[in-house]
Short mmCIF file of C-alpha atoms in Angstrom, two decimals:
data_model
loop_
_atom_site.label_atom_id
_atom_site.label_comp_id
_atom_site.label_asym_id
_atom_site.label_seq_id
_atom_site.Cartn_x
_atom_site.Cartn_y
_atom_site.Cartn_z
CA ALA A 1 16.70 37.04 -30.09
CA PRO A 2 15.96 33.67 -28.41
CA ASN A 3 13.51 31.26 -30.01
CA ARG A 4 10.42 31.32 -27.81
CA SER A 5 8.23 28.92 -29.82
CA GLY A 6 9.91 25.81 -28.33
CA GLU A 7 9.54 27.26 -24.85
CA THR A 8 5.85 27.97 -25.45
CA ILE A 9 5.20 24.42 -26.64
CA PHE A 10 7.01 23.04 -23.57
CA ASN A 11 4.90 25.23 -21.26
CA MET A 12 1.70 24.16 -23.00
CA LYS A 13 2.61 20.46 -22.73
CA THR A 14 3.45 20.91 -19.06
CA PHE A 15 0.17 22.70 -18.44
CA LEU A 16 -1.84 19.97 -20.19
CA TYR A 17 0.01 17.25 -18.28
CA LEU A 18 -0.71 18.93 -14.95
CA LEU A 19 -4.32 19.47 -15.97
CA LEU A 20 -4.72 15.75 -16.69
CA LEU A 21 -3.11 14.86 -13.37
CA SER A 22 -5.54 17.08 -11.49
CA PHE A 23 -8.35 14.64 -12.32
CA ALA A 24 -6.72 11.89 -10.25
CA VAL A 25 -7.79 12.02 -6.62
CA VAL A 26 -5.27 10.98 -4.03
CA GLY A 27 -7.25 8.44 -2.02
CA GLY A 28 -4.10 6.69 -0.89
CA PRO A 29 -4.50 7.02 2.89
CA ALA A 30 -7.99 5.45 2.84
CA THR A 31 -6.87 2.74 0.42
CA CYS A 32 -3.81 2.06 2.56
CA ALA A 33 -5.92 1.75 5.73
CA ALA A 34 -8.32 -0.68 4.04
CA CYS A 35 -5.37 -2.71 2.79
CA TYR A 36 -3.82 -2.85 6.29
CA THR A 37 -7.16 -4.02 7.68
CA ALA A 38 -7.30 -6.82 5.12
CA CYS A 39 -3.71 -7.85 5.99
CA ASN A 40 -4.53 -7.97 9.69
CA ALA A 41 -7.69 -10.00 9.08
CA ALA A 42 -5.69 -12.48 7.00
CA TYR A 43 -3.07 -12.69 9.78
CA VAL A 44 -5.71 -13.50 12.40
CA SER A 45 -7.24 -16.11 10.08
CA CYS A 46 -3.82 -17.66 9.46
CA MET A 47 -3.07 -17.82 13.18
CA THR A 48 -6.51 -19.28 13.95
CA ALA A 49 -6.12 -21.93 11.25
CA SER A 50 -2.80 -22.87 12.87
CA GLY A 51 -4.40 -23.27 16.28
CA LEU A 52 -2.93 -20.06 17.68
CA VAL A 53 -4.53 -16.96 19.11
CA ALA A 54 -3.19 -13.79 17.53
CA GLY A 55 -1.63 -11.47 20.08
CA SER A 56 -1.06 -14.08 22.77
CA THR A 57 1.29 -16.86 23.76
CA GLY A 58 0.86 -19.81 26.00
CA PRO A 59 -1.21 -22.94 26.40
CA PRO A 60 -3.76 -22.61 23.57
CA GLY A 61 -2.04 -24.29 20.67
CA TRP A 62 1.43 -24.26 22.22
CA TRP A 63 2.46 -27.03 19.86
CA ALA A 64 1.75 -24.80 16.86
CA TRP A 65 4.49 -22.42 17.98
CA LEU A 66 6.95 -25.27 17.56
CA THR A 67 5.92 -25.85 13.92
CA GLY A 68 6.84 -22.37 12.73
CA ALA A 69 3.24 -21.54 11.88
CA ALA A 70 3.42 -18.21 13.71
CA ALA A 71 6.57 -17.24 11.80
CA ALA A 72 4.92 -18.10 8.49
CA CYS A 73 1.81 -16.07 9.34
CA SER A 74 3.97 -13.15 10.45
CA ALA A 75 6.06 -13.26 7.28
CA SER A 76 2.97 -13.25 5.08
CA GLN A 77 1.52 -10.34 7.02
CA GLY A 78 4.76 -8.40 6.60
CA ALA A 79 4.76 -9.00 2.85
CA CYS A 80 1.12 -7.94 2.62
CA MET A 81 1.74 -4.73 4.57
CA SER A 82 4.73 -3.80 2.45
CA VAL A 83 2.45 -3.88 -0.59
CA CYS A 84 -0.05 -1.70 1.26
CA ALA A 85 2.60 0.90 2.04
CA ALA A 86 2.99 1.59 -1.67
CA THR A 87 -0.71 2.53 -1.94
CA PHE A 88 -0.35 5.40 0.52
CA LEU A 89 0.87 7.93 -2.05
CA ALA A 90 -0.62 6.34 -5.14
CA PRO A 91 -3.25 8.38 -6.98
CA THR A 92 -6.63 6.69 -7.05
CA PRO A 93 -8.89 7.53 -9.99
#
């Protein structure tokens, strides 16, 4: 006859683990959206501080495009958004 006591303990541990996990609420999508909003606000601030207008090209601050300021702002926004992507599926207590 197979030993069922080890199997019972495993099932109980699994049940308790799942029970503890059920108390975590997945608020990832809302957290992710708030994080993206903060990244975009920081991007606009970075562009403005560089003399550029986010979402446009041309005469206002044309010299700032030559300094690489737009590329730096874009790179920082990309790094920020990659961090936000990880929050999408993360459980939020």
